[in-house]
Amino acid sequence: MSHNHDHQHDNELDPFAARVRALETILTQKGLIDPAAIDVIVDTYETKIGPRNGAKVVAKAWADPDFAAVLKRDATAAIGSLGYTGRQGEHMQAVFNTADTHNLVVCTLCSCYPWSVLGLPPVWYKAPPYRSRAVIDPRGVLEEFGLTLPRTTKIRVWDSTAELRYLVVPMRPDGTDGWSEERLADLVTRDAMIGTGLAREPA
Amino acid sequence: MNRREANSKTAALPLGVDEPVFAEPWQAEAFAMTVALHDKGLFSWSEWAEALSAEVKKPGAASDGHDYYEHWLTALEKVLSAKGVAGRGDVDALAAAWERAAHATPHGKPILLENDPSPTEGRGGPTG
């Protein structure tokens, strides 16, 4: 085939993209989905829901003991009171790190994750090595994340399900007394809320 | 870079890959369709988690997780087939039509199913 005239590139759809289009066509014809609504969902999860939500929850818990108490007792309600509600009807549980115990969240089953507060999970959270190793060797996994905990610190691993998802509340860093919730939220990383990291130290 | 795919119990974690949550648009669409169908009440989220889990735990899943949404799509197709919403044959035929349509669409123009040059090829109307 010569390509020396009229460079007319064809479009290609890879097989996965073509199958998704096929499903969309069928589901739209049947009135089960509305293409415009699909775009809204994509935009929401790409740009509007993310770890900033969770960081605000954690910062409020650090700054407001009453809120922390509610968060501990009924995380679904506490998080919902800030306007973050799960679409899948899941319940939330907040697990608080202490000097003795570090919490780590995984979903060994698939990739259940607290979307409403953290957005969609990072690639490694969904990948087989994390899903299997977080349970077998949490200390080793944390070391790969650059987090070496004292041997005396217990690590509790929480296995998420479709019905129950976990949010780790990291320990509040020293030197942040009197900080506003907004300023505190900047110290709370996504990894700290999964348990593969700690909150940032104040600069 | 050679990532081991064999044994997830020893394979390295795919760290440092903080890429966008969706690598390609179809992944976002497959995700959003699932969320929309759940909202519509077609399945419960537990049902979905079970279907997805069955796919991602099959041997051969990539340890770097790049094939995650491929499993997601397979799970969605199986659920839709089991619910009698979209059978495998219908999806195969319609996907082939979309691929032909794409091929027949000049670059830069939107791909429309109407661009399929052989619209009757193996494609009945969706059943049900």
Short mmCIF file of C-alpha atoms in Angstrom, two decimals:
data_model
loop_
_atom_site.label_atom_id
_atom_site.label_comp_id
_atom_site.label_asym_id
_atom_site.label_seq_id
_atom_site.Cartn_x
_atom_site.Cartn_y
_atom_site.Cartn_z
CA MET A 1 0.00 0.00 0.00
CA SER A 2 1.42 3.34 -0.94
CA HIS A 3 0.65 6.34 1.21
CA ASN A 4 1.71 9.01 -1.20
CA HIS A 5 -1.65 10.49 -1.94
CA ASP A 6 -4.51 12.00 -0.06
CA HIS A 7 -3.61 11.01 3.43
CA GLN A 8 -7.04 9.96 4.62
CA HIS A 9 -6.58 8.57 8.09
CA ASP A 10 -9.37 6.34 9.23
CA ASN A 11 -10.61 6.42 12.74
CA GLU A 12 -10.08 3.31 14.75
CA LEU A 13 -11.99 2.13 17.76
CA ASP A 14 -10.16 -0.42 19.79
CA PRO A 15 -12.26 -3.47 20.70
CA PHE A 16 -12.93 -2.28 24.24
CA ALA A 17 -14.06 1.15 23.09
CA ALA A 18 -16.28 -0.48 20.45
CA ARG A 19 -17.90 -2.75 23.04
CA VAL A 20 -18.56 0.20 25.33
CA ARG A 21 -20.20 2.05 22.42
CA ALA A 22 -22.28 -1.04 21.69
CA LEU A 23 -23.47 -1.22 25.30
CA GLU A 24 -24.23 2.49 25.30
CA THR A 25 -26.28 2.11 22.13
CA ILE A 26 -28.33 -0.75 23.54
CA LEU A 27 -28.82 0.82 26.96
CA THR A 28 -29.80 4.16 25.47
CA GLN A 29 -32.30 2.53 23.11
CA LYS A 30 -33.82 0.74 26.06
CA GLY A 31 -34.04 3.95 28.04
CA LEU A 32 -31.79 2.61 30.80
CA ILE A 33 -29.18 5.32 30.45
CA ASP A 34 -29.10 8.87 29.22
CA PRO A 35 -25.84 9.79 27.44
CA ALA A 36 -25.89 13.29 28.95
CA ALA A 37 -26.14 11.83 32.43
CA ILE A 38 -23.16 9.59 31.69
CA ASP A 39 -21.08 12.66 30.87
CA VAL A 40 -22.11 14.27 34.15
CA ILE A 41 -21.05 11.19 36.11
CA VAL A 42 -17.67 11.10 34.39
CA ASP A 43 -17.10 14.79 35.04
CA THR A 44 -18.10 14.42 38.68
CA TYR A 45 -15.64 11.63 39.34
CA GLU A 46 -12.86 13.15 37.29
CA THR A 47 -13.00 16.65 38.67
CA LYS A 48 -15.39 17.15 41.56
CA ILE A 49 -14.99 14.26 43.96
CA GLY A 50 -11.55 13.62 45.30
CA PRO A 51 -9.41 13.34 48.39
CA ARG A 52 -10.07 17.02 49.23
CA ASN A 53 -13.43 15.87 50.56
CA GLY A 54 -11.82 13.37 52.90
CA ALA A 55 -9.16 15.87 53.95
CA LYS A 56 -11.92 18.23 55.11
CA VAL A 57 -13.48 15.44 57.16
CA VAL A 58 -10.16 14.64 58.83
CA ALA A 59 -9.29 18.28 59.46
CA LYS A 60 -12.68 18.84 61.09
CA ALA A 61 -12.16 15.80 63.28
CA TRP A 62 -8.78 17.17 64.38
CA ALA A 63 -10.15 20.61 65.12
CA ASP A 64 -13.54 19.74 66.57
CA PRO A 65 -13.70 17.03 69.27
CA ASP A 66 -17.49 16.84 69.05
CA PHE A 67 -17.30 16.11 65.36
CA ALA A 68 -14.54 13.56 66.00
CA ALA A 69 -16.80 11.78 68.49
CA VAL A 70 -19.66 11.59 65.99
CA LEU A 71 -17.26 10.47 63.29
CA LYS A 72 -16.09 7.65 65.52
CA ARG A 73 -19.61 6.59 66.42
CA ASP A 74 -21.41 7.03 63.10
CA ALA A 75 -19.09 7.95 60.27
CA THR A 76 -21.82 7.70 57.63
CA ALA A 77 -23.83 10.41 59.38
CA ALA A 78 -20.82 12.58 60.25
CA ILE A 79 -19.52 12.52 56.70
CA GLY A 80 -23.02 12.99 55.33
CA SER A 81 -23.42 16.11 57.48
CA LEU A 82 -20.63 17.69 55.42
CA GLY A 83 -22.52 16.88 52.24
CA TYR A 84 -20.54 13.84 51.18
CA THR A 85 -22.84 10.92 50.66
CA GLY A 86 -22.11 7.61 49.04
CA ARG A 87 -24.11 6.81 45.94
CA GLN A 88 -23.91 3.09 46.47
CA GLY A 89 -25.64 3.16 49.82
CA GLU A 90 -22.49 2.07 51.55
CA HIS A 91 -21.73 2.65 55.19
CA MET A 92 -18.58 4.37 56.29
CA GLN A 93 -16.39 3.63 59.24
CA ALA A 94 -13.63 5.96 60.38
CA VAL A 95 -10.61 4.26 61.90
CA PHE A 96 -8.36 6.48 63.99
CA ASN A 97 -4.62 6.06 64.09
CA THR A 98 -3.06 6.28 67.53
CA ALA A 99 0.49 6.13 68.84
CA ASP A 100 0.03 2.36 69.25
CA THR A 101 -2.02 1.43 66.23
CA HIS A 102 -1.77 2.25 62.56
CA ASN A 103 -4.68 1.48 60.26
CA LEU A 104 -4.45 0.35 56.67
CA VAL A 105 -7.33 -0.08 54.21
CA VAL A 106 -7.53 -2.56 51.39
CA CYS A 107 -10.19 -4.32 49.35
CA THR A 108 -9.09 -7.88 48.81
CA LEU A 109 -12.31 -8.68 46.95
CA CYS A 110 -12.08 -6.10 44.19
CA SER A 111 -11.63 -2.38 44.70
CA CYS A 112 -14.23 -1.13 47.16
CA TYR A 113 -13.15 2.34 48.20
CA PRO A 114 -14.75 5.32 49.92
CA TRP A 115 -15.54 7.20 46.72
CA SER A 116 -17.55 9.95 48.38
CA VAL A 117 -14.55 11.14 50.37
CA LEU A 118 -11.55 10.00 48.33
CA GLY A 119 -12.77 9.92 44.74
CA LEU A 120 -11.71 6.93 42.69
CA PRO A 121 -8.87 4.73 43.86
CA PRO A 122 -5.32 5.02 42.55
CA VAL A 123 -4.05 2.34 40.20
CA TRP A 124 -2.04 0.51 42.84
CA TYR A 125 -5.05 0.13 45.11
CA LYS A 126 -6.84 -1.85 42.40
CA ALA A 127 -3.82 -3.92 41.38
CA PRO A 128 -3.37 -7.53 42.54
CA PRO A 129 -0.10 -7.06 44.50
CA TYR A 130 -1.57 -4.52 46.90
CA ARG A 131 -4.81 -6.44 47.28
CA SER A 132 -3.05 -9.62 48.28
CA ARG A 133 0.03 -8.30 50.06
CA ALA A 134 -1.59 -5.66 52.24
CA VAL A 135 -3.12 -8.46 54.29
CA ILE A 136 -0.19 -10.88 54.27
CA ASP A 137 2.61 -8.40 54.84
CA PRO A 138 1.28 -4.96 55.73
CA ARG A 139 4.57 -3.85 57.27
CA GLY A 140 6.46 -4.72 54.09
CA VAL A 141 3.88 -2.94 51.96
CA LEU A 142 4.16 0.20 54.08
CA GLU A 143 7.92 0.11 53.75
CA GLU A 144 7.53 0.11 49.98
CA PHE A 145 5.51 3.27 50.40
CA GLY A 146 8.44 4.70 52.34
CA LEU A 147 6.68 4.37 55.66
CA THR A 148 8.64 2.50 58.30
CA LEU A 149 6.71 2.20 61.53
CA PRO A 150 8.24 1.32 64.88
CA ARG A 151 8.11 -2.44 65.49
CA THR A 152 5.97 -1.74 68.52
CA THR A 153 3.25 -0.10 66.43
CA LYS A 154 0.42 -2.50 65.68
CA ILE A 155 -0.96 -2.47 62.15
CA ARG A 156 -4.65 -3.16 61.70
CA VAL A 157 -5.77 -4.01 58.19
CA TRP A 158 -9.38 -3.25 57.24
CA ASP A 159 -10.83 -5.15 54.32
CA SER A 160 -13.48 -3.07 52.57
CA THR A 161 -16.68 -4.45 51.16
CA ALA A 162 -19.43 -3.12 48.94
CA GLU A 163 -21.42 -2.28 52.09
CA LEU A 164 -18.72 -0.99 54.40
CA ARG A 165 -15.81 1.26 53.50
CA TYR A 166 -13.14 2.71 55.71
CA LEU A 167 -11.52 6.09 56.10
CA VAL A 168 -8.30 6.31 58.05
CA VAL A 169 -8.01 9.35 60.30
CA PRO A 170 -4.28 9.92 60.58
CA MET A 171 -2.72 11.43 63.70
CA ARG A 172 -2.61 15.19 63.80
CA PRO A 173 0.96 16.38 63.30
CA ASP A 174 2.66 18.24 66.14
CA GLY A 175 3.11 21.96 65.78
CA THR A 176 -0.35 22.60 64.38
CA ASP A 177 -2.07 23.98 67.47
CA GLY A 178 -4.63 26.62 66.66
CA TRP A 179 -4.55 25.95 62.92
CA SER A 180 -7.74 26.50 60.98
CA GLU A 181 -9.51 23.49 59.47
CA GLU A 182 -8.63 24.79 56.05
CA ARG A 183 -4.93 24.89 56.82
CA LEU A 184 -5.05 21.51 58.51
CA ALA A 185 -6.76 19.96 55.48
CA ASP A 186 -3.69 20.74 53.38
CA LEU A 187 -1.70 18.32 55.53
CA VAL A 188 -4.04 15.41 54.83
CA THR A 189 -3.01 13.34 51.83
CA ARG A 190 -4.96 10.65 50.07
CA ASP A 191 -2.40 8.04 51.11
CA ALA A 192 -2.72 9.11 54.74
CA MET A 193 -6.45 8.38 54.53
CA ILE A 194 -5.83 4.92 53.05
CA GLY A 195 -3.12 4.29 55.61
CA THR A 196 -0.19 3.95 53.23
CA GLY A 197 1.13 7.29 54.46
CA LEU A 198 1.00 9.73 57.35
CA ALA A 199 -0.25 13.29 57.42
CA ARG A 200 2.29 15.83 56.21
CA GLU A 201 4.41 17.60 58.78
CA PRO A 202 3.90 21.35 58.87
CA ALA A 203 6.56 23.08 56.81
CA MET B 1 10.77 -2.04 32.75
CA ASN B 2 9.57 -5.56 33.05
CA ARG B 3 6.79 -5.96 35.46
CA ARG B 4 6.19 -9.45 36.68
CA GLU B 5 2.68 -10.57 36.15
CA ALA B 6 2.98 -14.06 37.53
CA ASN B 7 2.66 -13.95 41.27
CA SER B 8 0.77 -11.13 42.86
CA LYS B 9 1.88 -12.26 46.30
CA THR B 10 5.45 -11.28 45.58
CA ALA B 11 5.10 -8.80 42.73
CA ALA B 12 6.14 -5.24 43.34
CA LEU B 13 3.45 -2.67 43.94
CA PRO B 14 2.91 -0.41 40.96
CA LEU B 15 3.86 2.66 42.93
CA GLY B 16 4.53 6.10 41.61
CA VAL B 17 1.83 5.74 39.01
CA ASP B 18 -0.46 8.52 40.00
CA GLU B 19 -1.91 8.75 36.57
CA PRO B 20 -5.46 9.94 35.95
CA VAL B 21 -8.05 7.51 37.25
CA PHE B 22 -9.15 6.75 33.70
CA ALA B 23 -6.47 5.97 31.14
CA GLU B 24 -8.87 6.12 28.19
CA PRO B 25 -12.35 7.59 27.65
CA TRP B 26 -14.04 4.20 27.28
CA GLN B 27 -12.96 3.35 30.82
CA ALA B 28 -14.71 6.42 32.16
CA GLU B 29 -17.80 5.57 30.13
CA ALA B 30 -17.89 1.97 31.32
CA PHE B 31 -17.54 3.20 34.88
CA ALA B 32 -20.25 5.83 34.50
CA MET B 33 -22.67 3.41 32.83
CA THR B 34 -22.29 1.08 35.79
CA VAL B 35 -23.00 3.88 38.25
CA ALA B 36 -26.01 5.01 36.20
CA LEU B 37 -27.44 1.49 35.94
CA HIS B 38 -27.05 1.02 39.67
CA ASP B 39 -28.85 4.34 40.25
CA LYS B 40 -31.59 3.02 38.00
CA GLY B 41 -31.91 0.00 40.28
CA LEU B 42 -30.81 -2.60 37.76
CA PHE B 43 -28.51 -4.22 40.33
CA SER B 44 -27.38 -3.71 43.89
CA TRP B 45 -23.86 -2.58 44.57
CA SER B 46 -23.10 -5.88 46.33
CA GLU B 47 -24.19 -7.71 43.24
CA TRP B 48 -21.87 -5.54 41.21
CA ALA B 49 -18.93 -6.01 43.59
CA GLU B 50 -19.41 -9.76 43.34
CA ALA B 51 -19.40 -9.67 39.54
CA LEU B 52 -16.33 -7.43 39.42
CA SER B 53 -14.53 -9.52 42.00
CA ALA B 54 -15.10 -12.67 39.93
CA GLU B 55 -13.31 -11.02 37.03
CA VAL B 56 -10.41 -9.36 38.81
CA LYS B 57 -9.48 -12.48 40.74
CA LYS B 58 -9.06 -14.59 37.63
CA PRO B 59 -5.47 -15.69 37.13
CA GLY B 60 -3.51 -13.57 34.72
CA ALA B 61 -4.64 -10.16 35.97
CA ALA B 62 -1.76 -7.74 35.41
CA SER B 63 0.15 -6.89 38.56
CA ASP B 64 0.36 -3.25 37.48
CA GLY B 65 -3.43 -3.10 37.29
CA HIS B 66 -3.54 -1.69 33.76
CA ASP B 67 -6.22 -4.18 32.75
CA TYR B 68 -8.56 -3.26 35.60
CA TYR B 69 -11.21 -1.61 33.43
CA GLU B 70 -11.07 -4.48 30.96
CA HIS B 71 -12.22 -6.70 33.83
CA TRP B 72 -14.74 -4.05 34.76
CA LEU B 73 -16.18 -4.10 31.26
CA THR B 74 -16.34 -7.90 31.16
CA ALA B 75 -18.15 -7.89 34.51
CA LEU B 76 -20.63 -5.30 33.25
CA GLU B 77 -21.31 -7.29 30.09
CA LYS B 78 -21.92 -10.44 32.13
CA VAL B 79 -24.32 -8.68 34.47
CA LEU B 80 -26.24 -7.16 31.56
CA SER B 81 -26.39 -10.51 29.83
CA ALA B 82 -27.57 -12.29 32.98
CA LYS B 83 -30.28 -9.65 33.44
CA GLY B 84 -31.44 -10.17 29.86
CA VAL B 85 -30.64 -6.56 28.98
CA ALA B 86 -27.89 -7.09 26.41
CA GLY B 87 -26.92 -10.51 25.15
CA ARG B 88 -23.40 -11.38 24.16
CA GLY B 89 -24.34 -11.84 20.49
CA ASP B 90 -26.03 -8.45 20.26
CA VAL B 91 -23.07 -6.73 21.83
CA ASP B 92 -20.62 -8.56 19.53
CA ALA B 93 -22.56 -7.57 16.42
CA LEU B 94 -23.06 -3.99 17.47
CA ALA B 95 -19.42 -3.62 18.51
CA ALA B 96 -18.37 -4.87 15.07
CA ALA B 97 -20.71 -2.33 13.49
CA TRP B 98 -19.14 0.44 15.57
CA GLU B 99 -15.67 -0.67 14.48
CA ARG B 100 -16.73 -0.62 10.81
CA ALA B 101 -18.35 2.77 11.31
CA ALA B 102 -15.17 4.14 12.86
CA HIS B 103 -13.12 2.84 10.00
CA ALA B 104 -15.42 4.45 7.47
CA THR B 105 -15.42 7.81 9.21
CA PRO B 106 -12.84 10.31 7.98
CA HIS B 107 -10.37 11.49 10.55
CA GLY B 108 -11.61 14.45 12.53
CA LYS B 109 -15.28 13.69 12.00
CA PRO B 110 -17.41 12.31 14.80
CA ILE B 111 -17.88 8.56 14.65
CA LEU B 112 -21.55 7.76 14.20
CA LEU B 113 -23.12 4.34 13.98
CA GLU B 114 -24.86 5.51 10.80
CA ASN B 115 -21.43 5.57 9.15
CA ASP B 116 -21.32 1.77 9.21
CA PRO B 117 -21.06 0.83 5.53
CA SER B 118 -22.66 -2.58 5.98
CA PRO B 119 -25.31 -2.02 8.60
CA THR B 120 -27.10 -5.30 8.13
CA GLU B 121 -24.06 -7.50 8.59
CA GLY B 122 -24.93 -9.86 11.39
CA ARG B 123 -26.85 -7.22 13.24
CA GLY B 124 -30.39 -7.77 14.29
CA GLY B 125 -32.13 -5.21 16.38
CA PRO B 126 -31.40 -5.50 20.06
CA THR B 127 -33.53 -8.15 21.62
CA GLY B 128 -35.97 -7.79 24.47
#
